[in-house]
Short mmCIF file of C-alpha atoms and ligand atoms in Angstrom, two decimals:
data_model
loop_
_atom_site.label_atom_id
_atom_site.label_comp_id
_atom_site.label_asym_id
_atom_site.label_seq_id
_atom_site.Cartn_x
_atom_site.Cartn_y
_atom_site.Cartn_z
CA MET A 30 -51.25 -22.35 31.85
CA LYS A 31 -48.15 -20.39 30.95
CA ILE A 32 -45.65 -18.82 33.32
CA ARG A 33 -43.76 -15.76 32.04
CA LEU A 34 -42.07 -12.61 33.25
CA MET A 35 -44.37 -9.83 34.20
CA ARG A 36 -44.71 -6.90 31.70
CA PRO A 37 -45.64 -3.32 32.33
CA SER A 38 -48.83 -4.00 30.51
CA ASP A 39 -49.78 -6.60 33.14
CA LEU A 40 -49.60 -4.06 35.95
CA ASP A 41 -53.34 -3.15 36.20
CA ALA A 42 -54.45 -6.75 36.32
CA VAL A 43 -51.77 -7.77 38.75
CA VAL A 44 -52.60 -4.77 41.09
CA ALA A 45 -56.31 -5.59 40.93
CA LEU A 46 -55.61 -9.22 41.81
CA VAL A 47 -53.22 -8.38 44.60
CA VAL A 48 -55.58 -5.79 46.18
CA ALA A 49 -58.59 -8.17 46.03
CA ARG A 50 -56.56 -11.00 47.65
CA GLN A 51 -54.84 -8.94 50.25
CA ALA A 52 -58.13 -8.08 51.79
CA ASP A 53 -58.83 -11.81 52.50
CA PRO A 54 -56.83 -13.39 55.35
CA VAL A 55 -56.79 -16.76 53.54
CA HIS A 56 -54.56 -15.06 50.88
CA HIS A 57 -52.89 -12.26 52.73
CA ILE A 58 -49.07 -11.94 52.11
CA GLY A 59 -47.38 -10.07 54.98
CA TYR A 60 -44.88 -8.27 52.74
CA LEU A 61 -47.39 -7.02 50.21
CA ASP A 62 -49.22 -3.68 50.48
CA ALA A 63 -53.05 -3.55 50.20
CA GLU A 64 -53.87 -0.21 48.45
CA PRO A 65 -53.79 -0.03 44.73
CA GLN A 66 -51.25 2.85 44.41
CA ALA A 67 -49.05 1.42 47.07
CA VAL A 68 -48.99 -1.99 45.52
CA ALA A 69 -48.13 -0.53 42.08
CA SER A 70 -45.18 1.46 43.64
CA GLN A 71 -44.10 -1.53 45.67
CA LEU A 72 -43.94 -3.95 42.69
CA ALA A 73 -41.87 -1.29 40.80
CA THR A 74 -39.28 -0.98 43.53
CA LEU A 75 -38.71 -4.54 44.58
CA GLU A 76 -35.08 -5.41 44.01
CA PRO A 77 -33.21 -6.09 41.83
CA ASP A 78 -35.45 -5.99 38.75
CA GLY A 79 -38.79 -4.28 39.71
CA ILE A 80 -41.76 -5.14 37.59
CA GLY A 81 -39.73 -7.07 35.01
CA GLY A 82 -38.45 -9.45 37.62
CA HIS A 83 -41.76 -10.84 38.79
CA LEU A 84 -43.68 -13.77 37.38
CA VAL A 85 -47.25 -14.17 36.25
CA ALA A 86 -49.26 -17.23 35.37
CA VAL A 87 -51.66 -16.68 32.45
CA GLU A 88 -54.00 -18.80 30.43
CA GLU A 89 -52.28 -20.51 27.51
CA ALA A 90 -52.39 -17.52 25.08
CA ASP A 91 -49.63 -15.01 25.58
CA ASP A 92 -52.07 -12.35 26.51
CA GLY A 93 -54.43 -14.74 28.24
CA ALA A 94 -56.24 -14.02 31.54
CA LEU A 95 -54.18 -13.60 34.66
CA LEU A 96 -54.14 -16.71 36.83
CA GLY A 97 -51.55 -15.79 39.38
CA PHE A 98 -48.66 -13.61 40.47
CA LEU A 99 -45.33 -14.15 42.29
CA GLY A 100 -43.25 -11.13 43.32
CA LEU A 101 -39.43 -11.49 43.69
CA ASP A 102 -37.43 -9.42 46.03
CA TRP A 103 -33.93 -10.69 46.54
CA ASP A 104 -30.44 -9.56 47.68
CA ASN A 105 -26.99 -10.91 48.10
CA GLU A 106 -26.47 -9.51 51.54
CA PRO A 107 -28.11 -11.34 53.12
CA PRO A 108 -28.26 -13.82 50.26
CA ARG A 109 -32.01 -14.14 50.52
CA VAL A 110 -35.21 -14.00 48.50
CA TRP A 111 -38.48 -12.62 50.12
CA TRP A 112 -41.32 -14.17 48.10
CA HIS A 113 -44.11 -11.51 47.58
CA GLY A 114 -46.76 -14.11 46.81
CA PRO A 115 -47.93 -16.41 45.48
CA VAL A 116 -51.19 -14.59 44.80
CA ILE A 117 -53.69 -16.84 42.91
CA ALA A 118 -56.98 -15.96 41.22
CA ASP A 119 -58.82 -19.19 41.44
CA VAL A 120 -58.86 -20.92 44.76
CA ASN A 121 -59.73 -24.26 43.14
CA GLN A 122 -56.46 -24.14 41.14
CA TRP A 123 -54.43 -22.56 43.97
CA ASP A 124 -51.88 -25.33 44.54
CA VAL A 125 -51.09 -26.02 40.84
CA VAL A 126 -50.73 -22.34 39.82
CA ALA A 127 -48.74 -21.56 43.04
CA ASP A 128 -46.29 -24.42 42.57
CA ALA A 129 -45.71 -23.57 38.88
CA LEU A 130 -44.94 -19.97 39.70
CA TYR A 131 -42.60 -21.04 42.57
CA VAL A 132 -40.61 -23.50 40.41
CA ALA A 133 -40.19 -20.72 37.79
CA GLY A 134 -39.26 -18.28 40.60
CA LEU A 135 -36.55 -20.55 41.87
CA ALA A 136 -35.05 -20.95 38.45
CA ARG A 137 -34.70 -17.06 38.20
CA LEU A 138 -32.58 -16.85 41.29
CA PRO A 139 -28.78 -16.83 41.09
CA ALA A 140 -27.04 -19.69 42.87
CA THR A 141 -25.70 -17.19 45.44
CA VAL A 142 -29.26 -16.67 46.91
CA THR A 143 -29.40 -19.57 49.37
CA GLU A 144 -32.12 -18.35 51.78
CA GLN A 145 -35.93 -17.90 51.31
CA GLU A 146 -38.61 -16.26 53.26
CA LEU A 147 -42.37 -16.31 53.11
CA PHE A 148 -44.68 -14.25 55.41
CA HIS A 149 -48.43 -14.76 55.55
CA ASP A 150 -51.49 -14.22 57.64
CA ALA A 151 -51.73 -16.94 60.35
CA ARG A 152 -55.28 -17.70 59.07
CA SER A 153 -54.10 -18.97 55.72
CA GLY A 154 -54.06 -22.69 55.46
CA LEU A 155 -53.31 -22.42 51.73
CA LEU A 156 -50.08 -20.56 52.33
CA ALA A 157 -49.03 -22.62 55.30
CA GLY A 158 -49.53 -25.71 53.13
CA PHE A 159 -47.54 -24.32 50.33
CA ALA A 160 -44.67 -23.48 52.68
CA ALA A 161 -44.62 -26.82 54.31
CA ARG A 162 -44.85 -28.65 50.98
CA HIS A 163 -41.79 -26.85 49.73
CA GLY A 164 -39.63 -27.54 52.85
CA PHE A 165 -39.87 -24.20 54.64
CA THR A 166 -39.64 -24.14 58.39
CA ARG A 167 -42.33 -22.37 60.39
CA GLU A 168 -41.02 -19.66 62.68
CA PRO A 169 -42.83 -18.25 65.72
CA GLY A 170 -45.67 -15.77 64.74
CA SER A 171 -45.22 -12.04 64.54
CA ALA A 172 -47.88 -9.64 65.62
CA VAL A 173 -48.43 -6.74 63.21
CA LEU A 174 -49.26 -3.66 65.27
CA GLU A 175 -50.30 -0.18 64.30
CA ARG A 176 -50.96 3.18 65.73
CA SER A 177 -52.27 6.53 64.65
CA LEU A 178 -50.18 9.68 64.86
CA THR A 179 -52.89 12.06 66.23
CA ASP A 180 -51.24 12.02 69.63
CA ILE A 181 -47.58 11.41 70.33
CA PRO A 182 -46.80 10.25 73.89
CA SER A 183 -44.31 12.19 75.90
CA VAL A 184 -41.79 9.90 77.51
CA PRO A 185 -39.47 11.48 80.08
CA VAL A 186 -35.84 10.23 80.29
CA ALA A 187 -33.05 10.89 82.61
CA GLU A 188 -31.17 14.23 82.06
CA ASP A 189 -28.03 12.71 80.73
CA VAL A 190 -29.92 10.76 78.01
CA SER A 191 -30.38 12.23 74.56
CA ILE A 192 -32.00 11.00 71.34
CA ALA A 193 -30.56 12.21 68.00
CA PRO A 194 -30.08 11.04 64.33
CA LEU A 195 -27.22 8.66 63.72
CA ALA A 196 -23.81 10.37 63.52
CA PRO A 197 -20.94 8.85 61.57
CA THR A 198 -19.16 8.21 64.88
CA ASP A 199 -22.04 5.99 66.14
CA ARG A 200 -21.95 3.64 63.17
CA GLN A 201 -19.76 0.96 64.69
CA ALA A 202 -21.59 0.85 68.06
CA ILE A 203 -25.02 0.65 66.34
CA ALA A 204 -23.83 -2.05 63.88
CA THR A 205 -22.56 -4.15 66.80
CA LEU A 206 -25.76 -3.60 68.89
CA HIS A 207 -27.91 -4.38 65.82
CA ASP A 208 -25.97 -7.56 64.76
CA THR A 209 -25.95 -9.00 68.32
CA THR A 210 -29.71 -8.21 68.86
CA PHE A 211 -30.88 -9.32 65.48
CA PRO A 212 -28.54 -11.87 63.95
CA GLY A 213 -29.41 -12.63 60.37
CA ALA A 214 -31.82 -9.67 60.05
CA HIS A 215 -32.86 -8.50 56.56
CA VAL A 216 -30.48 -5.61 56.85
CA PRO A 217 -27.15 -6.11 58.52
CA GLY A 218 -25.76 -3.52 60.94
CA HIS A 219 -23.36 -1.80 58.67
CA ARG A 220 -26.13 -1.12 56.15
CA LEU A 221 -28.34 0.73 58.59
CA SER A 222 -28.37 4.16 57.36
CA ALA A 223 -30.44 7.37 56.93
CA GLY A 224 -31.98 8.37 53.58
CA GLU A 225 -34.77 10.57 52.38
CA ARG A 226 -37.26 8.07 53.67
CA ARG A 227 -35.34 6.49 56.55
CA ARG A 228 -33.81 7.49 59.93
CA VAL A 229 -31.88 5.73 62.56
CA LEU A 230 -32.44 7.59 65.81
CA VAL A 231 -29.73 6.88 68.50
CA ALA A 232 -30.08 7.15 72.20
CA ARG A 233 -27.05 8.08 74.21
CA ARG A 234 -26.22 8.35 77.94
CA GLY A 235 -23.59 11.05 77.94
CA THR A 236 -21.49 10.04 74.94
CA THR A 237 -22.19 6.27 75.12
CA VAL A 238 -24.58 4.71 72.60
CA ILE A 239 -27.29 2.85 74.49
CA GLY A 240 -29.93 2.12 71.94
CA TYR A 241 -31.51 2.93 68.53
CA VAL A 242 -34.65 2.76 66.55
CA ALA A 243 -34.81 2.45 62.71
CA VAL A 244 -37.87 4.03 61.10
CA GLU A 245 -38.96 4.65 57.62
CA ARG A 246 -41.78 6.31 55.65
CA GLN A 247 -43.03 3.68 53.20
CA LEU A 248 -44.16 4.25 49.63
CA ASP A 249 -47.75 4.28 50.82
CA ASP A 250 -46.80 7.03 53.27
CA GLU A 251 -47.20 4.83 56.29
CA GLY A 252 -44.53 4.90 58.95
CA TYR A 253 -42.74 1.62 59.73
CA ILE A 254 -40.56 0.93 62.72
CA ASP A 255 -38.11 -1.70 61.46
CA PHE A 256 -35.79 -2.22 64.48
CA LEU A 257 -35.69 -1.21 68.10
CA ALA A 258 -32.95 -2.17 70.62
CA VAL A 259 -31.46 -0.98 73.89
CA THR A 260 -28.19 -2.32 75.29
CA ALA A 261 -28.94 -4.98 77.98
CA ALA A 262 -27.49 -2.97 80.86
CA GLN A 263 -29.72 0.01 80.03
CA ARG A 264 -33.07 -1.80 79.72
CA GLY A 265 -35.96 -0.95 82.04
CA ALA A 266 -35.37 2.69 82.31
CA GLY A 267 -37.78 4.01 79.67
CA ILE A 268 -35.16 4.36 76.84
CA GLY A 269 -37.03 1.95 74.53
CA ALA A 270 -40.28 3.83 75.02
CA ALA A 271 -38.53 7.19 74.45
CA LEU A 272 -37.04 5.88 71.23
CA VAL A 273 -40.44 4.69 69.95
CA ALA A 274 -41.96 8.14 70.89
CA ALA A 275 -39.15 9.89 68.87
CA ALA A 276 -39.79 7.48 65.95
CA LEU A 277 -43.50 8.47 66.10
CA GLY A 278 -42.62 12.20 66.18
CA TRP A 279 -40.33 11.72 63.08
CA CYS A 280 -43.20 9.91 61.23
CA ARG A 281 -45.60 12.72 62.10
CA GLU A 282 -43.12 15.44 61.02
CA ARG A 283 -42.86 13.54 57.58
CA GLY A 284 -46.60 13.53 57.18
CA CYS A 285 -47.06 9.69 57.64
CA THR A 286 -50.66 8.57 57.85
CA GLY A 287 -50.01 6.10 60.67
CA VAL A 288 -47.32 3.79 61.87
CA HIS A 289 -47.00 0.01 62.06
CA LEU A 290 -44.43 -2.60 63.02
CA THR A 291 -44.01 -6.36 63.53
CA VAL A 292 -42.93 -7.97 66.66
CA ARG A 293 -42.50 -11.57 67.72
CA GLU A 294 -45.77 -12.70 69.28
CA GLN A 295 -43.88 -14.05 72.32
CA ASN A 296 -41.63 -10.94 72.90
CA GLY A 297 -43.40 -10.03 76.04
CA THR A 298 -41.20 -7.07 76.96
CA ALA A 299 -41.48 -5.40 73.56
CA ARG A 300 -45.18 -6.16 73.34
CA ALA A 301 -45.84 -4.59 76.84
CA LEU A 302 -43.93 -1.55 75.68
CA TYR A 303 -45.92 -1.15 72.48
CA ASP A 304 -49.18 -1.81 74.42
CA ARG A 305 -48.34 1.09 76.82
CA LEU A 306 -47.82 3.26 73.91
CA ASP A 307 -51.26 2.42 72.47
CA PHE A 308 -50.36 0.23 69.51
CA ILE A 309 -53.11 -2.16 68.54
CA GLU A 310 -52.71 -5.66 66.97
CA THR A 311 -54.15 -6.06 63.51
CA MET A 312 -52.84 -9.50 62.53
CA ILE A 313 -50.64 -12.36 63.52
CA ALA A 314 -48.41 -13.29 60.55
CA ILE A 315 -46.25 -16.41 60.18
CA PRO A 316 -42.73 -16.26 58.88
CA TRP A 317 -41.48 -19.45 57.07
CA ARG A 318 -37.79 -19.79 56.15
CA THR A 319 -35.43 -22.10 54.46
CA GLY A 320 -31.62 -22.08 54.33
CA THR A 321 -30.98 -20.18 57.51
CA THR A 322 -31.84 -19.71 61.21
CA MET A 323 -32.49 -16.14 62.22
CA ALA A 324 -33.60 -14.30 65.27
CA GLY A 325 -36.83 -12.57 64.54
CA HIS A 326 -37.88 -9.18 65.95
C1 COA B 423 -37.63 -4.14 73.80
C2 COA B 423 -36.62 -3.23 74.26
C3 COA B 423 -36.12 -2.32 73.17
C4 COA B 423 -37.16 -2.40 75.43
O1 COA B 423 -36.19 -1.42 75.85
P1 COA B 423 -36.32 -0.72 77.27
O2 COA B 423 -35.43 0.42 77.24
O3 COA B 423 -35.98 -1.75 78.36
O4 COA B 423 -37.78 -0.32 77.35
P2 COA B 423 -38.50 0.54 78.48
O5 COA B 423 -37.61 0.69 79.62
O6 COA B 423 -39.16 1.72 77.84
O7 COA B 423 -39.65 -0.54 78.87
C5 COA B 423 -39.32 -1.81 79.43
C6 COA B 423 -39.72 -2.03 80.82
O8 COA B 423 -39.05 -1.12 81.68
C7 COA B 423 -40.07 -0.58 82.60
N1 COA B 423 -39.60 0.82 82.92
C8 COA B 423 -39.75 1.81 82.03
N2 COA B 423 -39.20 2.97 82.66
C9 COA B 423 -38.81 2.55 83.85
C10 COA B 423 -38.18 3.20 84.92
N3 COA B 423 -37.92 4.57 84.86
N4 COA B 423 -37.77 2.48 85.98
C11 COA B 423 -38.02 1.21 86.00
N5 COA B 423 -38.69 0.57 85.02
C12 COA B 423 -39.01 1.17 84.00
C13 COA B 423 -41.29 -0.59 81.82
O9 COA B 423 -42.41 -0.73 82.69
C14 COA B 423 -41.22 -1.89 81.10
O10 COA B 423 -41.60 -2.93 81.94
P3 COA B 423 -42.56 -4.02 81.39
O11 COA B 423 -42.02 -4.59 80.11
O12 COA B 423 -42.60 -5.02 82.59
O13 COA B 423 -43.81 -3.35 81.12
C15 COA B 423 -35.34 -3.98 74.89
O14 COA B 423 -35.84 -4.88 75.85
C16 COA B 423 -34.60 -4.69 73.81
O15 COA B 423 -33.62 -4.03 73.22
N6 COA B 423 -34.93 -5.96 73.54
C17 COA B 423 -34.29 -6.78 72.50
C18 COA B 423 -34.67 -6.39 71.11
C19 COA B 423 -36.17 -6.33 70.94
O16 COA B 423 -36.89 -7.24 71.36
N7 COA B 423 -36.65 -5.28 70.23
C20 COA B 423 -38.07 -5.06 70.02
C21 COA B 423 -38.57 -5.77 68.76
S1 COA B 423 -38.27 -4.83 67.28
#
């Protein structure tokens, strides 16, 4: 077996392997897409190096058959790598190939990256064993929820409450609410921003910021609700539900095919809210981490 950097010419074989494995809970990686086109786009856009930054395991010959794949997505703020894999072809060689890819992946990271995350279907003993063996700590499970956009619920709010896209003057209040609600999140508060594919929708009572939802249209055209928070004093008045309804509306306007999100399995308040808004659970996924303690969603 040989471990080397992925090349553009590996793309078709890697996409075929990922798509086949993503369909099986025993191999399913929470961060990876499942459709061929979406997987190809995703691998090209993971940071910082796209396709040329990932690793493949191949049979001894340089152009030998593909044995496994490990995608790297890392950042300096937070200083973290999100492992998109390992995805292994032969279950009988799973541990050997996965460990070799992981060792090579660690060697590719700059010393500044001190935190690691893995995220896999709760039914995967292979991935749980891998994470435990390499010193990751298991975090509470997250439910992956999804919903269609055929009907958007109407959620009435008090007359003095409005929901509108993030304005420059909201940035400080939103960053503070975000960082106190989701310490150590994959995006820090001051980097929450709008873009062609992303919106932060802000709830205000009068002029005071009382909540926000961060939503995006992913490369596979699925909507994704990334963060939702309401200030503690304003909870229980329907603001959270109204923000989710506004996010669903934005996704529908953008032509998204559906919407999904992840929420801590034990976050009863948020789960009740999503239940009322007709989200359904598709999977429980387990986050594993090293080098940090973070609040999950
Ligand atoms: C989850 C969260 C956003 C909900 O915000 P919220 O504004 O309180 O949400 P809602 O008011 O729409 O719904 C919450 C509760 O208030 C109740 N409620 C809604 N409207 C109400 C009203 N007019 N009067 C009284 N109660 C009301 C709902 O029934 C619901 O109760 P339940 O959980 O027992 O079913 C908020 O609790 C929060 O910021 N939590 C921390 C961050 C978090 O967990 N985010 C979600 C994960 S991404």
